[in-house]
């Protein structure tokens, strides 16, 4: 299989033209070079996918070392908050600056964040590291797709897009296992240090082998480039999201919900959000999110769909390992094995939904089946008790995983079916933004629910020191808690975890509403020339043997 293409027309270096992704005049790299670059991209995707799942089984040990059970939600929310805050911004950065170097910088930022997490002396330092890593992860996710456009012809891209999805599934399986092994046999810090060698491999391959493809706007003055980044919108949006997450994190825990600080945070969030919407309406095509794209029926429905189904999944991924370790007394590696039913069923369902859509052409059947199965599975998980047996918690996980897996990729297909040309990349970014946003917001809400439920339940136990039990963390409760109150403490942790699963159930149920508003398009009927148009990101390309004016060797 070769990626090289025959000579195209004679394009002068000073000319620029609109280039669709399937243009035959683009000289793609040789098969060996392309595969090497794409393997490095797979490593990068593995990095960020692993980072989301590996921490789940390590959380009990982290809370034990830092006495930070109240910070559990922040370990996930900080990562996703920065990721979703800059995700759309990265789309514009890649249009204005060389893909190669932006991608390398994104990996470097992610690696710095991972190093900070690994060396963190406190829970606050760990949260800061997670936020830094999240900012880099957003650039990696966007960059991988940009690189794919440059090195692989359109007709071969679905294969590699499928491989990227498979990597996500594999990391979802490997993450909890590695997290358990590292936490139990080495240290939870290796859950973050493992990112460093993978990042080095990716940076080396991209730096050495990939051309420096310059965007069409690459010759613009720096000041003009910065003006096109919608820095005004981003400057408003980041503190907007920060206020929202802080209000959700502090409300009912650090401060009462009616405390003036929480009320003020919600007010500031509302004002900033309205200001951001006004900026988007004012800038139109120069906005981070052009209104005409977002208000397209399938895009706004897909955004809500991915927000809620991803939120449901993230709650289960973060709190189910906690249930196994706190309630069932499992060690980190064993709890990693115990959550495999949900992860493996999710991977299988994702593959099957892709095969179904490719064969039939319609994405709405699995998209509608997803919230039904996921809500039933999550609802059954809320019935977990201290003495629940293997058959039940395995079966409940499988049902939930099948439901979540059926719908995770379908909203992006809907975006590709209803949008044309350069709008497709923006539409997909919106869908992915919803995925990150849902996780950030709902994990913060889940933490508030967990903290309040646990504190209230422990305070009702006669003779129990609620503060001491909470500070001790969720790991080794059987050894850290006096025997005469242990059954009640286990029940308190069980009730706190299942309370978060009610939120996961609600999010899955809500997902059915936007699913009903998705347009019923057939992806097979869409003309090939409506594929991703990259005219705004790359300049003209000449025939083989002629230097690409938009690239440097």
Short mmCIF file of C-alpha atoms in Angstrom, two decimals:
data_model
loop_
_atom_site.label_atom_id
_atom_site.label_comp_id
_atom_site.label_asym_id
_atom_site.label_seq_id
_atom_site.Cartn_x
_atom_site.Cartn_y
_atom_site.Cartn_z
CA UNK A 1 0.00 0.00 0.00
CA UNK A 2 1.51 3.27 -1.06
CA UNK A 3 0.55 6.80 -0.09
CA UNK A 4 2.41 8.45 -2.97
CA UNK A 5 0.31 10.07 -5.68
CA UNK A 6 1.03 10.83 -9.32
CA UNK A 7 2.04 14.21 -10.65
CA UNK A 8 -0.63 16.85 -10.66
CA UNK A 9 -0.97 20.11 -12.49
CA UNK A 10 1.70 22.76 -12.65
CA UNK A 11 1.02 25.10 -9.78
CA UNK A 12 3.24 28.11 -9.46
CA UNK A 13 4.80 28.72 -6.07
CA UNK A 14 3.17 32.11 -5.81
CA UNK A 15 -0.33 30.80 -6.42
CA UNK A 16 -2.79 29.50 -3.89
CA UNK A 17 -5.90 27.50 -4.51
CA UNK A 18 -8.66 25.66 -2.74
CA UNK A 19 -7.62 22.11 -2.09
CA UNK A 20 -10.01 19.41 -1.07
CA UNK A 21 -8.67 16.51 0.92
CA UNK A 22 -8.75 14.08 -1.98
CA UNK A 23 -6.76 16.21 -4.45
CA UNK A 24 -4.53 14.01 -6.51
CA UNK A 25 -1.89 16.69 -7.06
CA UNK A 26 -0.71 16.62 -3.48
CA UNK A 27 2.53 14.71 -3.13
CA UNK A 28 2.06 12.59 -0.04
CA UNK A 29 5.09 11.11 1.73
CA UNK A 30 6.26 7.58 1.07
CA UNK A 31 4.52 4.72 2.82
CA UNK A 32 7.39 4.18 5.26
CA UNK A 33 7.58 7.84 6.25
CA UNK A 34 3.80 8.20 6.53
CA UNK A 35 3.48 5.08 8.68
CA UNK A 36 6.27 6.23 10.97
CA UNK A 37 4.63 9.62 11.44
CA UNK A 38 1.23 8.04 12.05
CA UNK A 39 2.64 5.56 14.55
CA UNK A 40 4.06 8.52 16.45
CA UNK A 41 0.59 10.07 16.33
CA UNK A 42 -0.83 6.84 17.71
CA UNK A 43 1.63 7.14 20.59
CA UNK A 44 0.38 10.69 21.17
CA UNK A 45 -3.26 9.60 21.18
CA UNK A 46 -2.33 6.76 23.52
CA UNK A 47 -0.75 9.34 25.83
CA UNK A 48 -3.82 11.48 26.32
CA UNK A 49 -6.29 8.57 26.29
CA UNK A 50 -4.23 6.72 28.89
CA UNK A 51 -4.01 9.84 31.04
CA UNK A 52 -7.79 9.95 31.38
CA UNK A 53 -8.21 6.35 32.53
CA UNK A 54 -5.01 5.48 34.38
CA UNK A 55 -5.70 7.85 37.27
CA UNK A 56 -8.99 6.22 38.25
CA UNK A 57 -7.47 3.29 40.13
CA UNK A 58 -4.78 5.54 41.64
CA UNK A 59 -7.18 8.06 43.18
CA UNK A 60 -7.67 6.20 46.49
CA UNK A 61 -3.90 6.07 47.08
CA UNK A 62 -3.52 9.72 46.09
CA UNK A 63 -6.22 10.75 48.54
CA UNK A 64 -4.57 8.61 51.22
CA UNK A 65 -1.16 10.27 50.74
CA UNK A 66 -2.45 13.83 50.45
CA UNK A 67 -5.52 13.41 52.71
CA UNK A 68 -7.48 14.95 49.87
CA UNK A 69 -10.66 12.96 49.33
CA UNK A 70 -12.46 16.27 48.79
CA UNK A 71 -10.26 16.96 45.75
CA UNK A 72 -11.18 13.81 43.81
CA UNK A 73 -13.33 15.68 41.32
CA UNK A 74 -10.60 18.24 40.65
CA UNK A 75 -8.18 15.56 39.43
CA UNK A 76 -10.45 15.03 36.46
CA UNK A 77 -12.12 18.44 36.22
CA UNK A 78 -8.85 20.41 36.09
CA UNK A 79 -7.67 18.37 33.09
CA UNK A 80 -10.93 18.65 31.20
CA UNK A 81 -11.51 22.29 32.12
CA UNK A 82 -8.35 23.44 30.36
CA UNK A 83 -8.86 20.97 27.53
CA UNK A 84 -12.32 22.23 26.63
CA UNK A 85 -11.34 25.87 27.29
CA UNK A 86 -8.68 25.87 24.56
CA UNK A 87 -9.94 23.12 22.24
CA UNK A 88 -11.63 25.46 19.76
CA UNK A 89 -8.74 27.93 20.02
CA UNK A 90 -6.32 25.24 18.85
CA UNK A 91 -8.35 24.89 15.68
CA UNK A 92 -7.51 28.48 14.80
CA UNK A 93 -3.89 28.16 15.91
CA UNK A 94 -3.39 25.26 13.49
CA UNK A 95 -4.84 27.40 10.70
CA UNK A 96 -2.38 30.23 11.33
CA UNK A 97 0.85 28.54 12.41
CA UNK A 98 2.85 25.54 11.10
CA UNK A 99 1.20 22.26 12.08
CA UNK A 100 4.51 20.57 12.86
CA UNK A 101 5.65 23.04 15.47
CA UNK A 102 2.27 23.64 17.07
CA UNK A 103 1.91 19.88 17.51
CA UNK A 104 5.36 19.61 19.10
CA UNK A 105 4.63 22.49 21.46
CA UNK A 106 1.34 20.83 22.46
CA UNK A 107 3.17 17.60 23.32
CA UNK A 108 5.75 19.58 25.30
CA UNK A 109 3.02 21.30 27.32
CA UNK A 110 1.39 17.93 28.02
CA UNK A 111 4.72 16.45 29.10
CA UNK A 112 5.43 19.36 31.44
CA UNK A 113 2.04 18.87 33.04
CA UNK A 114 2.69 15.14 33.45
CA UNK A 115 6.06 15.81 35.06
CA UNK A 116 4.46 18.27 37.50
CA UNK A 117 1.84 15.65 38.42
CA UNK A 118 4.46 12.97 38.95
CA UNK A 119 6.56 15.16 41.22
CA UNK A 120 3.63 16.87 42.95
CA UNK A 121 4.32 17.47 46.67
CA UNK A 122 0.67 18.27 47.39
CA UNK A 123 -2.83 17.82 46.07
CA UNK A 124 -2.88 21.42 44.82
CA UNK A 125 0.31 20.86 42.83
CA UNK A 126 -1.22 17.73 41.30
CA UNK A 127 -4.29 19.72 40.25
CA UNK A 128 -2.08 22.38 38.64
CA UNK A 129 -0.19 19.69 36.74
CA UNK A 130 -3.44 18.19 35.53
CA UNK A 131 -4.55 21.60 34.25
CA UNK A 132 -1.28 22.09 32.35
CA UNK A 133 -1.51 18.61 30.85
CA UNK A 134 -5.08 19.27 29.75
CA UNK A 135 -4.02 22.37 27.82
CA UNK A 136 -1.46 20.30 25.92
CA UNK A 137 -3.86 17.41 25.33
CA UNK A 138 -6.27 19.68 23.45
CA UNK A 139 -3.53 20.56 20.97
CA UNK A 140 -2.52 16.94 20.52
CA UNK A 141 -6.06 15.86 19.67
CA UNK A 142 -6.49 18.60 17.08
CA UNK A 143 -2.97 18.13 15.75
CA UNK A 144 -3.31 14.43 15.08
CA UNK A 145 -6.19 15.07 12.69
CA UNK A 146 -4.29 17.92 11.02
CA UNK A 147 -1.29 15.63 10.46
CA UNK A 148 -3.55 12.90 9.09
CA UNK A 149 -4.81 15.30 6.41
CA UNK A 150 -1.25 16.10 5.33
CA UNK A 151 0.20 12.58 5.13
CA UNK A 152 -2.67 10.26 4.07
CA UNK A 153 -5.00 10.46 1.02
CA UNK A 154 -8.71 10.78 1.71
CA UNK A 155 -9.62 7.24 0.67
CA UNK A 156 -7.19 5.74 3.21
CA UNK A 157 -7.98 8.02 6.13
CA UNK A 158 -10.91 5.99 7.55
CA UNK A 159 -8.49 3.13 8.25
CA UNK A 160 -6.24 5.31 10.36
CA UNK A 161 -9.12 7.15 11.98
CA UNK A 162 -10.31 3.70 13.07
CA UNK A 163 -6.86 2.94 14.47
CA UNK A 164 -6.96 6.16 16.49
CA UNK A 165 -10.28 5.05 17.92
CA UNK A 166 -8.86 1.61 18.68
CA UNK A 167 -6.00 3.22 20.57
CA UNK A 168 -8.53 5.04 22.71
CA UNK A 169 -10.26 1.75 23.46
CA UNK A 170 -7.00 -0.04 24.20
CA UNK A 171 -5.87 2.71 26.56
CA UNK A 172 -9.24 2.50 28.29
CA UNK A 173 -8.53 -1.18 28.97
CA UNK A 174 -4.83 -0.82 29.76
CA UNK A 175 -5.19 2.38 31.81
CA UNK A 176 -6.95 0.94 34.88
CA UNK A 177 -4.64 -2.09 34.83
CA UNK A 178 -1.46 -0.02 34.58
CA UNK A 179 -2.79 2.39 37.16
CA UNK A 180 -3.38 -0.47 39.54
CA UNK A 181 0.01 -2.08 38.93
CA UNK A 182 1.94 1.18 39.26
CA UNK A 183 0.04 2.23 42.36
CA UNK A 184 0.42 -1.12 44.08
CA UNK A 185 3.97 -2.09 43.11
CA UNK A 186 5.75 1.20 42.39
CA UNK A 187 3.94 4.46 43.09
CA UNK A 188 0.92 6.29 41.78
CA UNK A 189 3.40 8.87 40.46
CA UNK A 190 4.38 6.49 37.67
CA UNK A 191 0.87 6.90 36.28
CA UNK A 192 2.18 10.27 35.06
CA UNK A 193 5.86 9.55 34.53
CA UNK A 194 4.95 6.91 31.94
CA UNK A 195 3.85 9.71 29.61
CA UNK A 196 7.38 11.08 29.25
CA UNK A 197 8.98 8.37 27.05
CA UNK A 198 5.92 8.14 24.79
CA UNK A 199 6.03 11.89 24.27
CA UNK A 200 9.73 11.78 23.43
CA UNK A 201 9.07 9.18 20.71
CA UNK A 202 6.30 11.28 19.16
CA UNK A 203 8.31 14.50 19.18
CA UNK A 204 11.35 12.82 17.63
CA UNK A 205 9.40 11.19 14.79
CA UNK A 206 7.43 14.32 13.90
CA UNK A 207 10.47 16.59 14.16
CA UNK A 208 12.67 14.43 11.93
CA UNK A 209 10.24 13.06 9.35
CA UNK A 210 7.38 15.49 8.89
CA UNK A 211 7.51 18.46 6.55
CA UNK A 212 6.79 21.87 7.95
CA UNK A 213 3.46 22.47 6.21
CA UNK A 214 2.71 26.16 6.42
CA UNK A 215 -0.91 27.35 6.43
CA UNK A 216 -2.24 29.68 3.76
CA UNK A 217 -2.22 32.51 6.30
CA UNK A 218 1.33 31.67 7.38
CA UNK A 219 2.78 34.79 5.77
CA UNK A 220 0.49 37.16 7.67
CA UNK A 221 2.09 39.47 10.25
CA UNK A 222 2.07 38.12 13.79
CA UNK A 223 -0.23 40.91 14.93
CA UNK A 224 -2.81 39.98 12.31
CA UNK A 225 -2.54 36.30 13.21
CA UNK A 226 -3.20 37.08 16.85
CA UNK A 227 -6.25 39.13 15.88
CA UNK A 228 -7.64 36.09 14.02
CA UNK A 229 -7.27 33.84 17.07
CA UNK A 230 -10.28 35.43 18.76
CA UNK A 231 -8.18 36.10 21.84
CA UNK A 232 -10.95 38.37 23.08
CA UNK A 233 -13.40 35.49 23.12
CA UNK A 234 -10.88 33.11 24.69
CA UNK A 235 -9.94 35.66 27.36
CA UNK A 236 -13.60 35.83 28.36
CA UNK A 237 -14.36 32.13 27.99
CA UNK A 238 -11.57 30.71 30.19
CA UNK A 239 -12.51 32.67 33.35
CA UNK A 240 -16.15 32.02 32.52
CA UNK A 241 -15.59 28.27 32.75
CA UNK A 242 -13.32 28.66 35.76
CA UNK A 243 -16.05 30.49 37.69
CA UNK A 244 -18.56 27.78 36.84
CA UNK A 245 -16.33 24.91 37.95
CA UNK A 246 -15.24 26.73 41.13
CA UNK A 247 -18.87 27.34 42.04
CA UNK A 248 -19.70 23.68 41.51
CA UNK A 249 -16.60 22.47 43.39
CA UNK A 250 -17.02 24.78 46.40
CA UNK A 251 -20.80 24.78 46.62
CA UNK A 252 -22.08 22.65 49.48
CA UNK A 253 -18.55 21.68 50.52
CA UNK A 254 -16.19 24.57 51.18
CA UNK A 255 -19.09 27.02 51.31
CA UNK A 256 -22.84 26.69 51.57
CA UNK A 257 -24.78 27.04 48.33
CA UNK A 258 -26.31 30.30 49.56
CA UNK A 259 -22.91 31.72 50.50
CA UNK A 260 -22.17 35.05 48.81
CA UNK A 261 -19.01 33.64 47.22
CA UNK A 262 -20.89 30.88 45.41
CA UNK A 263 -23.65 33.24 44.33
CA UNK A 264 -21.07 35.73 43.05
CA UNK A 265 -19.27 33.02 41.07
CA UNK A 266 -22.49 32.00 39.36
CA UNK A 267 -23.30 35.63 38.58
CA UNK A 268 -19.84 36.23 37.10
CA UNK A 269 -20.16 33.03 35.09
CA UNK A 270 -23.49 34.17 33.67
CA UNK A 271 -22.21 37.62 32.77
CA UNK A 272 -19.05 36.28 31.14
CA UNK A 273 -20.96 33.63 29.23
CA UNK A 274 -23.36 36.21 27.81
CA UNK A 275 -20.37 38.39 26.93
CA UNK A 276 -18.74 35.44 25.14
CA UNK A 277 -21.92 34.78 23.17
CA UNK A 278 -22.04 38.45 22.18
CA UNK A 279 -18.43 38.28 20.99
CA UNK A 280 -19.18 35.20 18.88
CA UNK A 281 -22.21 36.94 17.33
CA UNK A 282 -20.14 40.06 16.66
CA UNK A 283 -17.18 38.30 15.08
CA UNK A 284 -19.25 35.82 13.04
CA UNK A 285 -16.77 33.98 10.75
CA UNK A 286 -13.79 35.23 12.79
CA UNK A 287 -15.28 33.91 16.02
CA UNK A 288 -13.97 30.88 17.86
CA UNK A 289 -17.35 29.28 17.17
CA UNK A 290 -19.19 30.82 14.19
CA UNK A 291 -22.91 30.99 15.12
CA UNK A 292 -24.11 29.61 11.77
CA UNK A 293 -22.27 26.35 12.47
CA UNK A 294 -23.28 25.91 16.08
CA UNK A 295 -26.97 26.58 15.46
CA UNK A 296 -27.17 24.00 12.68
CA UNK A 297 -29.72 21.48 13.98
CA UNK A 298 -27.53 18.38 14.07
CA UNK A 299 -24.55 20.27 15.45
CA UNK A 300 -26.32 21.73 18.45
CA UNK A 301 -28.09 18.40 19.07
CA UNK A 302 -24.81 16.52 18.68
CA UNK A 303 -23.13 18.94 21.09
CA UNK A 304 -25.73 18.27 23.79
CA UNK A 305 -25.67 14.54 23.00
CA UNK A 306 -21.92 14.21 23.46
CA UNK A 307 -21.98 16.44 26.53
CA UNK A 308 -24.40 14.21 28.41
CA UNK A 309 -23.32 10.74 27.24
CA UNK A 310 -19.67 11.59 27.95
CA UNK A 311 -20.61 12.99 31.35
CA UNK A 312 -22.37 9.75 32.23
CA UNK A 313 -19.34 7.73 31.15
CA UNK A 314 -16.81 9.88 33.03
CA UNK A 315 -18.76 9.62 36.29
CA UNK A 316 -18.79 5.82 36.06
CA UNK A 317 -15.10 5.67 35.09
CA UNK A 318 -14.05 7.84 38.04
CA UNK A 319 -16.29 6.55 40.81
CA UNK A 320 -16.66 2.84 40.07
CA UNK A 321 -12.98 2.05 40.91
CA UNK A 322 -13.51 3.98 44.14
CA UNK A 323 -16.43 1.69 44.97
CA UNK A 324 -14.36 -1.44 44.40
CA UNK A 325 -11.49 -0.20 46.57
CA UNK A 326 -13.46 1.47 49.35
CA UNK A 327 -16.45 -0.85 49.60
CA UNK A 328 -15.08 -4.15 48.33
CA UNK A 329 -11.62 -3.67 49.84
CA UNK A 330 -9.81 -4.40 46.58
CA UNK A 331 -6.27 -3.22 45.89
CA UNK A 332 -5.70 -0.84 42.95
CA UNK A 333 -4.69 -3.51 40.42
CA UNK A 334 -7.64 -5.73 41.29
CA UNK A 335 -10.06 -2.83 41.00
CA UNK A 336 -8.56 -2.15 37.57
CA UNK A 337 -9.52 -5.66 36.55
CA UNK A 338 -12.97 -5.28 38.09
CA UNK A 339 -13.89 -2.33 35.85
CA UNK A 340 -12.89 -4.19 32.68
CA UNK A 341 -16.46 -5.36 31.91
CA UNK A 342 -17.60 -1.79 31.28
CA UNK A 343 -14.49 -0.83 29.30
CA UNK A 344 -14.33 -3.95 27.13
CA UNK A 345 -18.04 -3.80 26.32
CA UNK A 346 -17.61 -0.13 25.42
CA UNK A 347 -14.80 -0.95 22.98
CA UNK A 348 -16.80 -3.78 21.39
CA UNK A 349 -19.90 -1.59 21.05
CA UNK A 350 -17.88 1.25 19.50
CA UNK A 351 -16.48 -1.10 16.87
CA UNK A 352 -19.86 -2.67 16.15
CA UNK A 353 -21.58 0.71 15.80
CA UNK A 354 -18.88 1.78 13.35
CA UNK A 355 -19.30 -1.38 11.29
CA UNK A 356 -23.08 -0.98 11.31
CA UNK A 357 -22.94 2.65 10.19
CA UNK A 358 -20.43 1.87 7.46
CA UNK A 359 -22.58 -0.96 6.11
CA UNK A 360 -26.00 0.68 6.41
CA UNK A 361 -25.04 4.34 6.08
CA UNK A 362 -27.26 5.57 8.91
CA UNK A 363 -25.85 6.62 12.27
CA UNK A 364 -29.12 7.33 14.08
CA UNK A 365 -30.06 3.72 15.08
CA UNK A 366 -27.02 3.19 17.35
CA UNK A 367 -27.25 6.83 18.39
CA UNK A 368 -30.77 6.28 19.73
CA UNK A 369 -30.04 2.86 21.21
CA UNK A 370 -27.06 4.24 23.13
CA UNK A 371 -28.85 6.36 25.78
CA UNK A 372 -31.49 3.68 26.30
CA UNK A 373 -28.96 0.96 27.15
CA UNK A 374 -26.65 3.33 29.02
CA UNK A 375 -29.42 4.72 31.22
CA UNK A 376 -30.63 1.21 32.10
CA UNK A 377 -27.08 0.08 32.87
CA UNK A 378 -26.30 3.16 34.96
CA UNK A 379 -29.63 2.81 36.74
CA UNK A 380 -28.79 -0.77 37.67
CA UNK A 381 -25.40 0.38 38.97
CA UNK A 382 -27.21 2.63 41.45
CA UNK A 383 -28.53 -0.55 43.12
CA UNK A 384 -25.04 -1.65 44.17
CA UNK A 385 -24.76 -2.68 47.81
CA UNK A 386 -21.87 -3.63 50.06
CA UNK A 387 -22.66 -7.32 49.51
CA UNK A 388 -23.49 -7.17 45.77
CA UNK A 389 -22.08 -10.24 44.02
CA UNK A 390 -19.88 -10.58 40.94
CA UNK A 391 -22.64 -11.55 38.54
CA UNK A 392 -24.58 -8.35 39.16
CA UNK A 393 -21.80 -5.78 39.04
CA UNK A 394 -20.33 -7.45 35.96
CA UNK A 395 -23.68 -7.56 34.17
CA UNK A 396 -24.55 -3.98 35.08
CA UNK A 397 -21.20 -2.77 33.76
CA UNK A 398 -21.56 -4.67 30.50
CA UNK A 399 -24.98 -3.17 29.83
CA UNK A 400 -23.76 0.34 30.58
CA UNK A 401 -20.59 -0.10 28.51
CA UNK A 402 -22.55 -1.34 25.50
CA UNK A 403 -24.84 1.67 25.70
CA UNK A 404 -22.07 4.23 26.07
CA UNK A 405 -19.97 2.65 23.33
CA UNK A 406 -22.76 2.68 20.75
CA UNK A 407 -23.08 6.46 20.82
CA UNK A 408 -19.66 7.93 21.54
CA UNK A 409 -18.55 8.32 17.91
CA UNK A 410 -21.91 8.88 16.24
CA UNK A 411 -22.24 12.64 16.84
CA UNK A 412 -19.04 13.29 14.87
CA UNK A 413 -20.47 11.31 11.95
CA UNK A 414 -23.58 13.46 12.10
CA UNK A 415 -21.41 16.57 11.87
CA UNK A 416 -19.65 15.22 8.79
CA UNK A 417 -22.98 14.34 7.19
CA UNK A 418 -24.57 17.77 7.53
CA UNK A 419 -21.60 20.11 7.06
CA UNK A 420 -19.52 20.80 3.99
CA UNK A 421 -15.91 21.70 3.27
CA UNK A 422 -13.98 23.62 5.93
CA UNK A 423 -16.98 23.65 8.27
CA UNK A 424 -16.54 19.95 9.04
CA UNK A 425 -13.44 20.41 11.19
CA UNK A 426 -15.18 23.14 13.19
CA UNK A 427 -18.27 20.98 13.63
CA UNK A 428 -16.23 18.06 14.92
CA UNK A 429 -14.41 20.42 17.29
CA UNK A 430 -17.77 21.54 18.67
CA UNK A 431 -18.80 17.94 19.27
CA UNK A 432 -15.54 17.15 21.00
CA UNK A 433 -15.78 20.37 23.02
CA UNK A 434 -19.11 19.13 24.33
CA UNK A 435 -17.48 15.86 25.33
CA UNK A 436 -14.85 17.66 27.40
CA UNK A 437 -17.30 20.18 28.82
CA UNK A 438 -19.70 17.49 29.98
CA UNK A 439 -16.97 15.65 31.82
CA UNK A 440 -15.66 18.80 33.51
CA UNK A 441 -19.04 20.07 34.70
CA UNK A 442 -20.64 16.78 35.67
CA UNK A 443 -17.56 15.49 37.50
CA UNK A 444 -17.59 18.65 39.59
CA UNK A 445 -21.27 18.10 40.36
CA UNK A 446 -20.59 14.43 41.12
CA UNK A 447 -17.86 15.39 43.58
CA UNK A 448 -20.22 17.75 45.38
CA UNK A 449 -22.82 14.99 45.62
CA UNK A 450 -20.23 12.46 46.80
CA UNK A 451 -18.74 14.75 49.45
CA UNK A 452 -22.09 15.81 50.87
CA UNK A 453 -23.53 12.30 50.92
CA UNK A 454 -20.41 10.81 52.52
CA UNK A 455 -20.13 13.52 55.18
CA UNK A 456 -23.82 13.29 56.10
CA UNK A 457 -23.74 9.49 56.28
CA UNK A 458 -20.59 9.39 58.43
CA UNK A 459 -21.96 11.97 60.85
CA UNK A 460 -24.94 9.72 61.50
CA UNK A 461 -22.70 6.84 62.68
CA UNK A 462 -22.43 6.74 66.50
CA UNK A 463 -18.83 6.77 67.72
CA UNK A 464 -17.33 7.50 64.29
CA UNK A 465 -14.93 10.40 63.75
CA UNK A 466 -16.23 11.60 60.39
CA UNK A 467 -13.41 14.08 59.76
CA UNK A 468 -10.70 11.53 60.53
CA UNK A 469 -12.29 8.90 58.28
CA UNK A 470 -12.60 11.33 55.38
CA UNK A 471 -9.02 12.55 55.76
CA UNK A 472 -7.75 8.95 55.85
CA UNK A 473 -8.89 8.48 52.26
CA UNK A 474 -10.79 5.69 50.55
CA UNK A 475 -8.00 3.08 50.42
CA UNK A 476 -7.52 0.47 53.18
CA UNK A 477 -10.70 1.32 55.02
CA UNK A 478 -10.73 -2.21 56.44
CA UNK A 479 -7.42 -1.51 58.19
CA UNK A 480 -7.84 2.18 59.01
CA UNK A 481 -11.36 2.18 60.42
CA UNK A 482 -12.24 0.62 63.81
CA UNK A 483 -14.03 -2.70 63.40
CA UNK A 484 -17.10 -1.67 65.40
CA UNK A 485 -17.99 1.08 62.89
CA UNK A 486 -16.57 -0.51 59.71
CA UNK A 487 -19.90 -1.89 58.37
CA UNK A 488 -21.56 1.51 58.68
CA UNK A 489 -18.56 3.27 57.08
CA UNK A 490 -18.61 0.86 54.13
CA UNK A 491 -22.31 1.50 53.74
CA UNK A 492 -21.67 5.26 53.84
CA UNK A 493 -19.10 5.01 51.05
CA UNK A 494 -21.44 2.76 49.07
CA UNK A 495 -24.27 5.27 49.37
CA UNK A 496 -21.98 8.16 48.39
CA UNK A 497 -20.76 6.40 45.25
CA UNK A 498 -24.23 5.26 44.18
CA UNK A 499 -25.46 8.84 44.66
CA UNK A 500 -23.04 9.94 41.93
CA UNK A 501 -24.31 7.10 39.75
CA UNK A 502 -27.80 8.58 39.93
CA UNK A 503 -26.31 11.63 38.24
CA UNK A 504 -24.78 9.36 35.59
CA UNK A 505 -28.18 7.78 35.05
CA UNK A 506 -29.84 11.16 34.66
CA UNK A 507 -27.23 12.31 32.15
CA UNK A 508 -27.73 9.14 30.10
CA UNK A 509 -31.51 9.60 30.11
CA UNK A 510 -31.21 13.22 28.96
CA UNK A 511 -29.07 12.05 26.03
CA UNK A 512 -32.13 10.54 24.37
CA UNK A 513 -33.65 14.01 23.86
CA UNK A 514 -30.94 15.45 21.55
CA UNK A 515 -30.72 12.08 19.80
CA UNK A 516 -34.28 12.58 18.57
CA UNK A 517 -33.34 15.91 16.96
CA UNK A 518 -30.39 14.61 14.94
CA UNK A 519 -31.11 14.70 11.19
CA UNK A 520 -31.49 11.30 9.56
CA UNK A 521 -28.81 11.55 6.93
CA UNK A 522 -27.18 8.71 5.01
CA UNK A 523 -23.40 9.15 4.96
CA UNK A 524 -23.16 6.97 1.84
CA UNK A 525 -25.19 9.48 -0.16
CA UNK A 526 -22.84 12.34 0.61
CA UNK A 527 -20.64 13.27 -2.29
CA UNK A 528 -16.94 12.76 -1.86
CA UNK A 529 -16.16 16.34 -2.77
CA UNK A 530 -17.88 17.55 0.38
CA UNK A 531 -15.14 16.04 2.49
CA UNK A 532 -12.84 18.05 4.66
CA UNK A 533 -11.65 21.11 2.82
CA UNK A 534 -8.32 22.29 4.06
CA UNK A 535 -7.99 25.39 1.95
CA UNK A 536 -7.73 27.57 5.00
CA UNK A 537 -4.95 25.57 6.52
CA UNK A 538 -2.59 24.76 3.68
CA UNK A 539 -1.39 26.54 0.61
CA UNK A 540 -1.00 25.29 -2.94
CA UNK A 541 0.87 22.14 -3.76
CA UNK A 542 2.72 21.59 -6.93
CA UNK A 543 3.49 18.43 -8.80
CA UNK A 544 5.97 15.86 -7.61
CA UNK A 545 9.45 17.23 -7.73
CA UNK A 546 8.27 20.81 -7.23
CA UNK A 547 8.72 22.18 -3.77
CA UNK A 548 5.47 22.77 -1.99
CA UNK A 549 5.18 26.50 -1.37
CA UNK A 550 3.39 25.73 1.85
CA UNK A 551 6.01 23.41 3.24
CA UNK A 552 9.62 23.09 4.14
CA UNK A 553 11.52 19.84 4.06
#
